[in-house]
Short mmCIF file of C-alpha atoms and ligand atoms in Angstrom, two decimals:
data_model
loop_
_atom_site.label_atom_id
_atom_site.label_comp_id
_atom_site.label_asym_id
_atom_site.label_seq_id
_atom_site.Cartn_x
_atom_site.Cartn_y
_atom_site.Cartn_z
CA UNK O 1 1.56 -8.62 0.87
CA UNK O 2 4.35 -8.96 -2.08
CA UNK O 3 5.37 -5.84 -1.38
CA UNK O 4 9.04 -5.66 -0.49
CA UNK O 5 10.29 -2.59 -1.77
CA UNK O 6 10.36 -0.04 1.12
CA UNK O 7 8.15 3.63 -0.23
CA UNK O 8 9.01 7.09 0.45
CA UNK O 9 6.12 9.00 1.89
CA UNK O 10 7.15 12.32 0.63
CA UNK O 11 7.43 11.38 -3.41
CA UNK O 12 3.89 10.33 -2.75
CA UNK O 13 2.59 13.50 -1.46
CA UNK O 14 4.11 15.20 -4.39
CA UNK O 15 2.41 12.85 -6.82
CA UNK O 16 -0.97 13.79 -4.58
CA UNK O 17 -0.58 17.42 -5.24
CA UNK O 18 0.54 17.18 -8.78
CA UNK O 19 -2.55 14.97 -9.18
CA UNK O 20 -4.84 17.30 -7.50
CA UNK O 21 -3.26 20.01 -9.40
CA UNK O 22 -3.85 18.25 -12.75
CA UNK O 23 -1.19 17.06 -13.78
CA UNK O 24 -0.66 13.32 -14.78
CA UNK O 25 2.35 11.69 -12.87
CA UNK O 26 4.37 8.80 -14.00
CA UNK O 27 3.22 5.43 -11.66
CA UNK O 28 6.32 2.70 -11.38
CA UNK O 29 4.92 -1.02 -10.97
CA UNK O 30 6.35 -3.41 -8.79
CA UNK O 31 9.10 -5.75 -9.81
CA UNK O 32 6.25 -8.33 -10.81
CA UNK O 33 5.66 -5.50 -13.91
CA UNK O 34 9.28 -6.01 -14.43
CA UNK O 35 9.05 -2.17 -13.39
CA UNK O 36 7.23 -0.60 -16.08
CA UNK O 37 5.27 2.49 -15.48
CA UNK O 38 2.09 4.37 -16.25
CA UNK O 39 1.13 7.64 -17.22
CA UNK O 40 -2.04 8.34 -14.21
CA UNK O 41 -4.10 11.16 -13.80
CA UNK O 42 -7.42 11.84 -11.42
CA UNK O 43 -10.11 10.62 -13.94
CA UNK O 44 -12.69 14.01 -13.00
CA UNK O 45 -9.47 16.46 -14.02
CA UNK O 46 -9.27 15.09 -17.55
CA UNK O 47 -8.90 17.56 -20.41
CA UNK O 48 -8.53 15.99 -24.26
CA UNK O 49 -4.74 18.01 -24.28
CA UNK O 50 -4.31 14.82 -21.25
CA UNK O 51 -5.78 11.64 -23.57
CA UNK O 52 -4.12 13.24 -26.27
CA UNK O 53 -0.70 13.33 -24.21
CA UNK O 54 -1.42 9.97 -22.78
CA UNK O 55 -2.60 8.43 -25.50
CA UNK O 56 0.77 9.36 -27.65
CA UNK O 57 3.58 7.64 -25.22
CA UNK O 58 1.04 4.91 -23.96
CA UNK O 59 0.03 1.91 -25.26
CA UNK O 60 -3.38 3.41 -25.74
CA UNK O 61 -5.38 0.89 -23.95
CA UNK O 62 -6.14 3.76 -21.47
CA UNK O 63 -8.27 2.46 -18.57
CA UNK O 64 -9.87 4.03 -15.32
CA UNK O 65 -9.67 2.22 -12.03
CA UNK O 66 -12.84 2.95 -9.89
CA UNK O 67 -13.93 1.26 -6.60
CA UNK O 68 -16.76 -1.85 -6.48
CA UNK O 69 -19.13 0.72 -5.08
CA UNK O 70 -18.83 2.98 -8.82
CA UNK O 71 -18.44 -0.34 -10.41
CA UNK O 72 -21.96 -1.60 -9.00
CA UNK O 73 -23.76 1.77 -9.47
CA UNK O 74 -22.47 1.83 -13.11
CA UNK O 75 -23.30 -1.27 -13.79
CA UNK O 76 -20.26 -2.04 -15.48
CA UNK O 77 -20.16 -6.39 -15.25
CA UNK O 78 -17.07 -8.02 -15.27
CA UNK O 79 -15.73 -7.84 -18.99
CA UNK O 80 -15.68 -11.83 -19.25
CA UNK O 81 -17.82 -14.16 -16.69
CA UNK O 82 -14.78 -16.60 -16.51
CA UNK O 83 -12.40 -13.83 -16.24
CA UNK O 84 -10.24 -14.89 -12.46
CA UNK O 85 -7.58 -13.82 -11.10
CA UNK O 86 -6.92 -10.34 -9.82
CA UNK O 87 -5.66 -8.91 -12.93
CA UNK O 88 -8.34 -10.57 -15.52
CA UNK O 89 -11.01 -9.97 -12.92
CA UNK O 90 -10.25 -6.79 -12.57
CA UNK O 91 -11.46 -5.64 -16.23
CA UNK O 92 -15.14 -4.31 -16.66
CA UNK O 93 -16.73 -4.20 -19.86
CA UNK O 94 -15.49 -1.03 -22.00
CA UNK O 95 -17.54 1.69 -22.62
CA UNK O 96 -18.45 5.05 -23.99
CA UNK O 97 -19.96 7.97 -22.55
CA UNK O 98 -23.65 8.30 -24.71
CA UNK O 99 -23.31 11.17 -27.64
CA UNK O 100 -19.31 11.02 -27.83
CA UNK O 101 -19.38 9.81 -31.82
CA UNK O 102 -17.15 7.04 -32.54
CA UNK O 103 -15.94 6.97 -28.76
CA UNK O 104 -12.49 6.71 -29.85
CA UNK O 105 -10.99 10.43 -30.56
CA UNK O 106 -9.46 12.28 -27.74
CA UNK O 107 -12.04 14.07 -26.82
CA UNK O 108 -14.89 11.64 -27.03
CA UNK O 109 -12.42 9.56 -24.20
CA UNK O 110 -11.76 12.43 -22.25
CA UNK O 111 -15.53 12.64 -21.91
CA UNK O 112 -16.14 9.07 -21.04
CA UNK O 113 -13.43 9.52 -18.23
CA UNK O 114 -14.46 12.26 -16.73
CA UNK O 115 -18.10 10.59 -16.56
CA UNK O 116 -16.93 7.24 -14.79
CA UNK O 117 -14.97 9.41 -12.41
CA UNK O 118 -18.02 11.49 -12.07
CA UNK O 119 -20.25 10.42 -9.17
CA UNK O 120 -23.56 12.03 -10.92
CA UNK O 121 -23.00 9.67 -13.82
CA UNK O 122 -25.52 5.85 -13.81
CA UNK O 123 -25.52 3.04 -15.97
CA UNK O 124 -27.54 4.03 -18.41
CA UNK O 125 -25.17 7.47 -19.37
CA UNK O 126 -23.24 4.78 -21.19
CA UNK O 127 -22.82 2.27 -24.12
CA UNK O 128 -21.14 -1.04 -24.23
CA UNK O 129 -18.60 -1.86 -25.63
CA UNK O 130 -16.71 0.91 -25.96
CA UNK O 131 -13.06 2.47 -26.03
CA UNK O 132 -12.53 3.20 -22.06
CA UNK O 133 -11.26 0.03 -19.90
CA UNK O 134 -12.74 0.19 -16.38
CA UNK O 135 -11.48 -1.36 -14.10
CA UNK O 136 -12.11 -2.79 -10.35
CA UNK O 137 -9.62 -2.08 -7.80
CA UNK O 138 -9.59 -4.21 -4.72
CA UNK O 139 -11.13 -3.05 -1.14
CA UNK O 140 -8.69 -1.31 0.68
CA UNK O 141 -6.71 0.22 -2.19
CA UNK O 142 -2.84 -0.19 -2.41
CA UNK O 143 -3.55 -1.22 1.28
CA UNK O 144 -5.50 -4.19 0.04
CA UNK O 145 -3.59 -4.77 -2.85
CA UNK O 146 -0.26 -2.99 -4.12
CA UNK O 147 -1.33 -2.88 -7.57
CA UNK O 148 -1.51 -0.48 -10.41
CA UNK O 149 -5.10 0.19 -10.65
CA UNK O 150 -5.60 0.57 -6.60
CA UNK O 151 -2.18 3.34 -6.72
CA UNK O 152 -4.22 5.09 -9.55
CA UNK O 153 -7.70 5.07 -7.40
CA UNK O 154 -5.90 5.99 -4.61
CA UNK O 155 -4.12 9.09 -5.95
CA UNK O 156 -7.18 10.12 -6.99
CA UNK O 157 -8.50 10.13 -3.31
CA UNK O 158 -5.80 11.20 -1.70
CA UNK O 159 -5.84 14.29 -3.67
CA UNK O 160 -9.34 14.71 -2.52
CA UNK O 161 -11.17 14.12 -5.82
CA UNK O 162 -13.64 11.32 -6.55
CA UNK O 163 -11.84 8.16 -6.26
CA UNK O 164 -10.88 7.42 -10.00
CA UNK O 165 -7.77 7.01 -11.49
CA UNK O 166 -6.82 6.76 -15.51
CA UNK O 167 -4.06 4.89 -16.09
CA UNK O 168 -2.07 3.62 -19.61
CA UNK O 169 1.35 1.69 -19.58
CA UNK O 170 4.26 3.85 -21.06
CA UNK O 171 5.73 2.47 -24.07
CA UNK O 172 9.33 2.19 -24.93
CA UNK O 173 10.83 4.76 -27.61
CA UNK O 174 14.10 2.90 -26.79
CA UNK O 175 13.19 -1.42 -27.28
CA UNK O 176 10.13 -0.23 -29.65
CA UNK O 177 7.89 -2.85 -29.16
CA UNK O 178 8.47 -3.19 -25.27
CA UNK O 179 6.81 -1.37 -22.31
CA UNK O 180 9.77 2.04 -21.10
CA UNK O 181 11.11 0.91 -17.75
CA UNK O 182 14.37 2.07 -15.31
CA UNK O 183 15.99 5.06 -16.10
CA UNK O 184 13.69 5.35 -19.83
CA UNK O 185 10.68 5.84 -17.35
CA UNK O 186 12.88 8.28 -15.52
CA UNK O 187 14.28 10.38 -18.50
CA UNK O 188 10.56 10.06 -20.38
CA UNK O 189 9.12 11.91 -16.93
CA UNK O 190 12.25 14.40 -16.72
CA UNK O 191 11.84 15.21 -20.51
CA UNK O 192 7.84 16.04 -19.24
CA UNK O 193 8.41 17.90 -16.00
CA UNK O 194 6.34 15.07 -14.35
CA UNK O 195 6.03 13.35 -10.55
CA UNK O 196 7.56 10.03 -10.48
CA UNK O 197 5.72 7.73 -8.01
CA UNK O 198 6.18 4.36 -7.18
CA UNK O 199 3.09 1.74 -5.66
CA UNK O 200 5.29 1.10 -2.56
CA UNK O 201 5.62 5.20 -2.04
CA UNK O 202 1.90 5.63 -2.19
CA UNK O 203 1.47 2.54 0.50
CA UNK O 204 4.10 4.17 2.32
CA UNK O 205 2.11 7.17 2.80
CA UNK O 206 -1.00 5.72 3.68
CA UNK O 207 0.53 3.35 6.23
CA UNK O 208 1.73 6.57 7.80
CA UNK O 209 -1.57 9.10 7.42
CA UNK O 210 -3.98 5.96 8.49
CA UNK O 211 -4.47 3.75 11.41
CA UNK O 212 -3.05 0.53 10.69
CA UNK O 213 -5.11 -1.11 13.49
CA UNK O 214 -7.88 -1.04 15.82
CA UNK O 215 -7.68 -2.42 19.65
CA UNK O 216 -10.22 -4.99 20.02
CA UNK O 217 -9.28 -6.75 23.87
CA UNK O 218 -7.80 -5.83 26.92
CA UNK O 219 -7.28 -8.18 29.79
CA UNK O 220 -5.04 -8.68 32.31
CA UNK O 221 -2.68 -11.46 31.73
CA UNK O 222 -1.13 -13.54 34.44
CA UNK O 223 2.19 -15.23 33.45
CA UNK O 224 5.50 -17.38 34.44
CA UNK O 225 7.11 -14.21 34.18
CA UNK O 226 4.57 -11.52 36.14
CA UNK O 227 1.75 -9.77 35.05
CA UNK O 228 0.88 -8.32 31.77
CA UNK O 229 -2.14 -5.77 30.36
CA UNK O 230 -2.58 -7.73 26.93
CA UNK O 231 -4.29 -5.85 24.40
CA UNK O 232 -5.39 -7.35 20.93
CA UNK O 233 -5.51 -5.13 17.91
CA UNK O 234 -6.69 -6.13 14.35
CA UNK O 235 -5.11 -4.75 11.20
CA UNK O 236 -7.52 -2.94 9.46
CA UNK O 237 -6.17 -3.93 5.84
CA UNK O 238 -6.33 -7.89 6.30
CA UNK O 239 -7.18 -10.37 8.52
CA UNK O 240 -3.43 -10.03 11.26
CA UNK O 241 -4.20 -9.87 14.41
CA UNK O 242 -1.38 -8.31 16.84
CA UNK O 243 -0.57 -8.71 20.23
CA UNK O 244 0.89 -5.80 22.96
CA UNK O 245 1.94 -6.67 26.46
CA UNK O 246 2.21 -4.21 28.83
CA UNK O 247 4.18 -4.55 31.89
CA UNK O 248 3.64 -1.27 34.22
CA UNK O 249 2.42 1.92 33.35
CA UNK O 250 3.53 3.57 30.10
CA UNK O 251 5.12 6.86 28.89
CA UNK O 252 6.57 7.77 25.73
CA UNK O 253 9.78 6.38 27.19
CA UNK O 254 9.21 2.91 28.01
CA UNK O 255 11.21 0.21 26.44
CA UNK O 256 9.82 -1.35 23.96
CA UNK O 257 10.47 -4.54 22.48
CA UNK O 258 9.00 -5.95 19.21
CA UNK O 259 8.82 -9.87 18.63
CA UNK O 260 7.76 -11.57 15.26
CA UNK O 261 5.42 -14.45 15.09
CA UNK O 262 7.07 -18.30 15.12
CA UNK O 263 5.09 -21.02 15.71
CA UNK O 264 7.79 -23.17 16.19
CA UNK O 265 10.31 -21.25 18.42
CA UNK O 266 7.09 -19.60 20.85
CA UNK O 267 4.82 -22.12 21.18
CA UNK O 268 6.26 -25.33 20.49
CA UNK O 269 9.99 -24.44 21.81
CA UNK O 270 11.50 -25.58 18.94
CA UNK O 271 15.56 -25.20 19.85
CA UNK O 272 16.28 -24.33 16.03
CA UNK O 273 15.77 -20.64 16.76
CA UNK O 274 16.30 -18.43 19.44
CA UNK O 275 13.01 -16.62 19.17
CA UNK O 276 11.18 -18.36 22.38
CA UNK O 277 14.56 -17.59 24.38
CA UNK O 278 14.89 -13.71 23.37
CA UNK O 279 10.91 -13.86 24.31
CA UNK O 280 11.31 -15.22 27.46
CA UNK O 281 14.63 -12.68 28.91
CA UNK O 282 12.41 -9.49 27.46
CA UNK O 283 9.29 -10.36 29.16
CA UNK O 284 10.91 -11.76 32.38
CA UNK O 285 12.86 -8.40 32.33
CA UNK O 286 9.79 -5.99 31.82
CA UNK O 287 7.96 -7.96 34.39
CA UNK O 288 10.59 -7.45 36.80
CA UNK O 289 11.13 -4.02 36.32
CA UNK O 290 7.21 -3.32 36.14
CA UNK O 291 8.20 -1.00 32.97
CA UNK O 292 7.95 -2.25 29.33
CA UNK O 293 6.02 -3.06 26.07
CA UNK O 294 6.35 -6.35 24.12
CA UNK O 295 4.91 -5.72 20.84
CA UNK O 296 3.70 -9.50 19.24
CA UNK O 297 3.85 -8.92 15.86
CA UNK O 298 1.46 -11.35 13.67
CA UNK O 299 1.57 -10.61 10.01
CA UNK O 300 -1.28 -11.56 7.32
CA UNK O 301 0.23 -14.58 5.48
CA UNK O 302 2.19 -17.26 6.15
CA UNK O 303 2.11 -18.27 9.32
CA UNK O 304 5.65 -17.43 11.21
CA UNK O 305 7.93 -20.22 12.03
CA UNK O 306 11.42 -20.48 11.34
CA UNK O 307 11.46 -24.55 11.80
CA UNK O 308 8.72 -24.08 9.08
CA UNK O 309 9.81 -21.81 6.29
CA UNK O 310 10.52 -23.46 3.17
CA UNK O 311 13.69 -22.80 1.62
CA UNK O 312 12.49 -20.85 -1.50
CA UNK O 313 11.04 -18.34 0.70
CA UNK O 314 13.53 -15.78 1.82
CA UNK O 315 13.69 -13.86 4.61
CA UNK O 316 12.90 -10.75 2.52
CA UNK O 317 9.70 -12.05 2.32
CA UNK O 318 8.70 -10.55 5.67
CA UNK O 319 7.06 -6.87 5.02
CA UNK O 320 9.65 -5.11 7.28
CA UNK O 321 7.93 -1.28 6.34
CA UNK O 322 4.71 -2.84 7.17
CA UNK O 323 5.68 -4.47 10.37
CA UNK O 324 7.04 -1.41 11.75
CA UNK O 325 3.95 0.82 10.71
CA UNK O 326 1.54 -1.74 12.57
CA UNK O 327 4.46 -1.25 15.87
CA UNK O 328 4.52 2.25 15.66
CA UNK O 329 0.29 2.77 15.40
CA UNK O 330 -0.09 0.17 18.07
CA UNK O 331 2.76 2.19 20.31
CA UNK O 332 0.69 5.63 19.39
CA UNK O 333 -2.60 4.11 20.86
CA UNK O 334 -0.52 2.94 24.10
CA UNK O 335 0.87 6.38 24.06
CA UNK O 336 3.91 5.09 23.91
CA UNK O 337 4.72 6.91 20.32
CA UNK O 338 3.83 10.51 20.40
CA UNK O 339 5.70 10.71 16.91
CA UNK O 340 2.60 8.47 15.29
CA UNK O 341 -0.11 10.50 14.77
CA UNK O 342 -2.58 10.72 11.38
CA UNK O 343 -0.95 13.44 9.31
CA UNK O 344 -3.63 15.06 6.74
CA UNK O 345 -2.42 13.77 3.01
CA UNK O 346 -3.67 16.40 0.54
CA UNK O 347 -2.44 20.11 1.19
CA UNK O 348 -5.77 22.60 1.22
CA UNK O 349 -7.17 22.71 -2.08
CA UNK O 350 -6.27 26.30 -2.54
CA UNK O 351 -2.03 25.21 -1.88
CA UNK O 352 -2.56 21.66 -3.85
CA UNK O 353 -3.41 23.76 -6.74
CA UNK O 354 -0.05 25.14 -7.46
CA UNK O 355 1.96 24.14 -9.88
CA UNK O 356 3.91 21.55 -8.97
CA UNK O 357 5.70 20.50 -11.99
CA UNK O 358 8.68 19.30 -12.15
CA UNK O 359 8.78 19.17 -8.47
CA UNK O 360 11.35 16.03 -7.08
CA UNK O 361 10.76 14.64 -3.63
CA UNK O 362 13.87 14.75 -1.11
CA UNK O 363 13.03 10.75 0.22
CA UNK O 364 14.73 10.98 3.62
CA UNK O 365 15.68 7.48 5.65
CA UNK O 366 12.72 6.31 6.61
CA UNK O 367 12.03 8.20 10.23
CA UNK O 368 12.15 5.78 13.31
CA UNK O 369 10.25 7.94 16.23
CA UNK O 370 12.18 5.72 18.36
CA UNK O 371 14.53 3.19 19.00
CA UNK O 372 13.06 -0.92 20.00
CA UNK O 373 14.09 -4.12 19.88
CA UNK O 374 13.41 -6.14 16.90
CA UNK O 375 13.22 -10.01 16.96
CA UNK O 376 11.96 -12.45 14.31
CA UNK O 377 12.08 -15.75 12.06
CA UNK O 378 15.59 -16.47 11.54
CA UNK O 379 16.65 -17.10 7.41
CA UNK O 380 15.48 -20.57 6.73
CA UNK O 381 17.97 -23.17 6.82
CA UNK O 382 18.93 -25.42 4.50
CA UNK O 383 16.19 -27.80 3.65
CA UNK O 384 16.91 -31.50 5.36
CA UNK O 385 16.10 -34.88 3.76
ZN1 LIG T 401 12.00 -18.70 15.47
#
């Protein structure tokens, strides 16, 4: 996924109810952005005080990611036909709202906006070119893609507005010139009373307020070590397929053990890991006992296999916060996890619309419902000649 920073569910609920409150919050990029940040706001909330605001300690080019469906209905084309990539893609051809003058002032972009948030608005309320960016965020949100247009979208949704999120890159007062990042970004949102929210917080949250998965097979599964339930579950955010094998019945205190894909250790018993070993003890152990879970974890991606990995790749590579969401969803629909249950995201409109200004998110260790086993792709070695 790219995504190694681990989020913090709770500074992304505060951005949700500043954002359904109002309020714009202050969106940090991943370290591909060399962590710069964005002023976002819920694109059906916008006032002209906000483009003023925005448009002030921005670089201006204020844009407003929307889903394919809004994209499609507004018939808003991609900006250039050759345009690839995720980020060129991405950008539709500008526009303004019909009747908003020269398109351009504060208010006349406010209006526009509001309109391409609005889901009343068609094609034809609009002209082309214009002064408002829209842009296409991928399927699946952050979930589908940790970027900066899919965290604005999906702020927007989660605080129970139409999914559409404006969104301009803060510019440095310090390295004029430059985008703010670090502690400018953190100072610029103090000096504001704002939210500060990163991408990995808001996947964070989702991972824990959505299913991850979705069982697709049971069968009972015959093995050198005693019989197994399998059951096959499919991530619902890309194409990983997961595997859980069940040795006896289950309760929320079973041991569980979870074991990370590689190709070379499990299946072709390469000795340059101890992965098909560990896999072997655990499942001759739950077998025996008639009591245990082995959780086969497959993530989207490269394939895992520590005889495989090339050097360059480091271990940090594997998405540890999203492996341990997919356990602990699979583990809930075993009933082995009572702690993993959807939470609701956005408080009752009536409670989301307080203020909550200035409001800073206590980020607790991430919570571990319970204790398993962990196993996976060793660091890669050296590369041999
Ligand atoms: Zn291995």
């Amino acid at each position: 996924m790219g995504l190694l920073r681990s989020g913090c569910p709770e500074r992304a609920r505060a951005a949700v109810e500043a954002v359904a409150a109002g309020r714009p919050v202050v969106l940090v990029g991943d370290a591909g952005r060399a962590g710069a940040g964005d002023i976002v706001f819920a694109a059906t909330v916008v006032t002209p005080a906000l483009v003023g605001f925005t448009v002030r300690h921005t670089s201006g080019f204020v844009c407003v990611a929307l889903p394919a469906e809004a994209c499609d209905r507004l018939g808003l084309d991609a900006m250039h036909p050759d345009a690839d990539g995720l980020d060129r893609g991405a950008f539709r051809v500008t526009v303004d709202l019909n009747g908003t003058g020269t398109g351009i002032s504060a208010a006349a972009r406010a209006a526009t906006i509001a309109a391409l948030g609005s889901p009343a608005s068609v094609a034809s309320d609009f002209t082309r070119p214009g002064h408002v960016v829209p842009l296409q965020v991928q399927p699946g949100g952050v979930l589908g893609r940790p970027g900066r247009a899919e965290a604005a979208c999906d702020l927007a949704q989660l605080a129970d507005l139409p999914a559409a999120g404006a969104l301009c890159e803060i510019v440095s007062q310090d390295r004029p010139g430059e985008l703010a990042c670090g502690a400018e970004l953190e100072r610029f949102a103090a000096e504001h009373d704002l939210v500060v929210v990163h991408i990995a917080d808001v996947v964070a949250l989702r991972r824990r307020s959505e299913p991850q998965v979705r069982r697709v097979v049971q069968t009972a599964l015959p093995t050198v070590h005693g019989r197994f339930t399998a059951i096959g579950y499919a991530s619902i955010w890309d194409a990983a397929e997961h595997l859980a094998l069940v040795a006896g019945p289950v309760d929320p205190a079973v041991p569980v053990h979870v074991h990370v894909e590689c190709l070379t250790g499990d299946v072709l018993r390469a000795t340059a890991c101890p992965c098909r070993r560990e896999l072997d003890d655990v499942m001759r152990r739950f077998a025996e006992a008639s009591r245990g879970i082995v959780v086969y974890v497959r993530p989207a991606g490269l394939a895992g296999a520590c005889a495989l990995r090339r050097a360059e790749i480091d271990r940090a590579e594997v998405d540890r916060a999203g492996v341990a969401a997919t356990v602990q969803w699979i583990l809930a629909d075993l009933g082995a996890a009572p702690a993993a249950r959807p939470e609701p995201v956005s408080a009752p409109r009536t409670r989301a619309r307080r203020s909550t200004s200035g409001r800073r998110a206590a980020c607790p260790p991430a919570s571990s419902p319970r204790a398993v086993r962990v196993s996976s792709p060793a660091p890669p070695a050296a590369p041999r000649r």
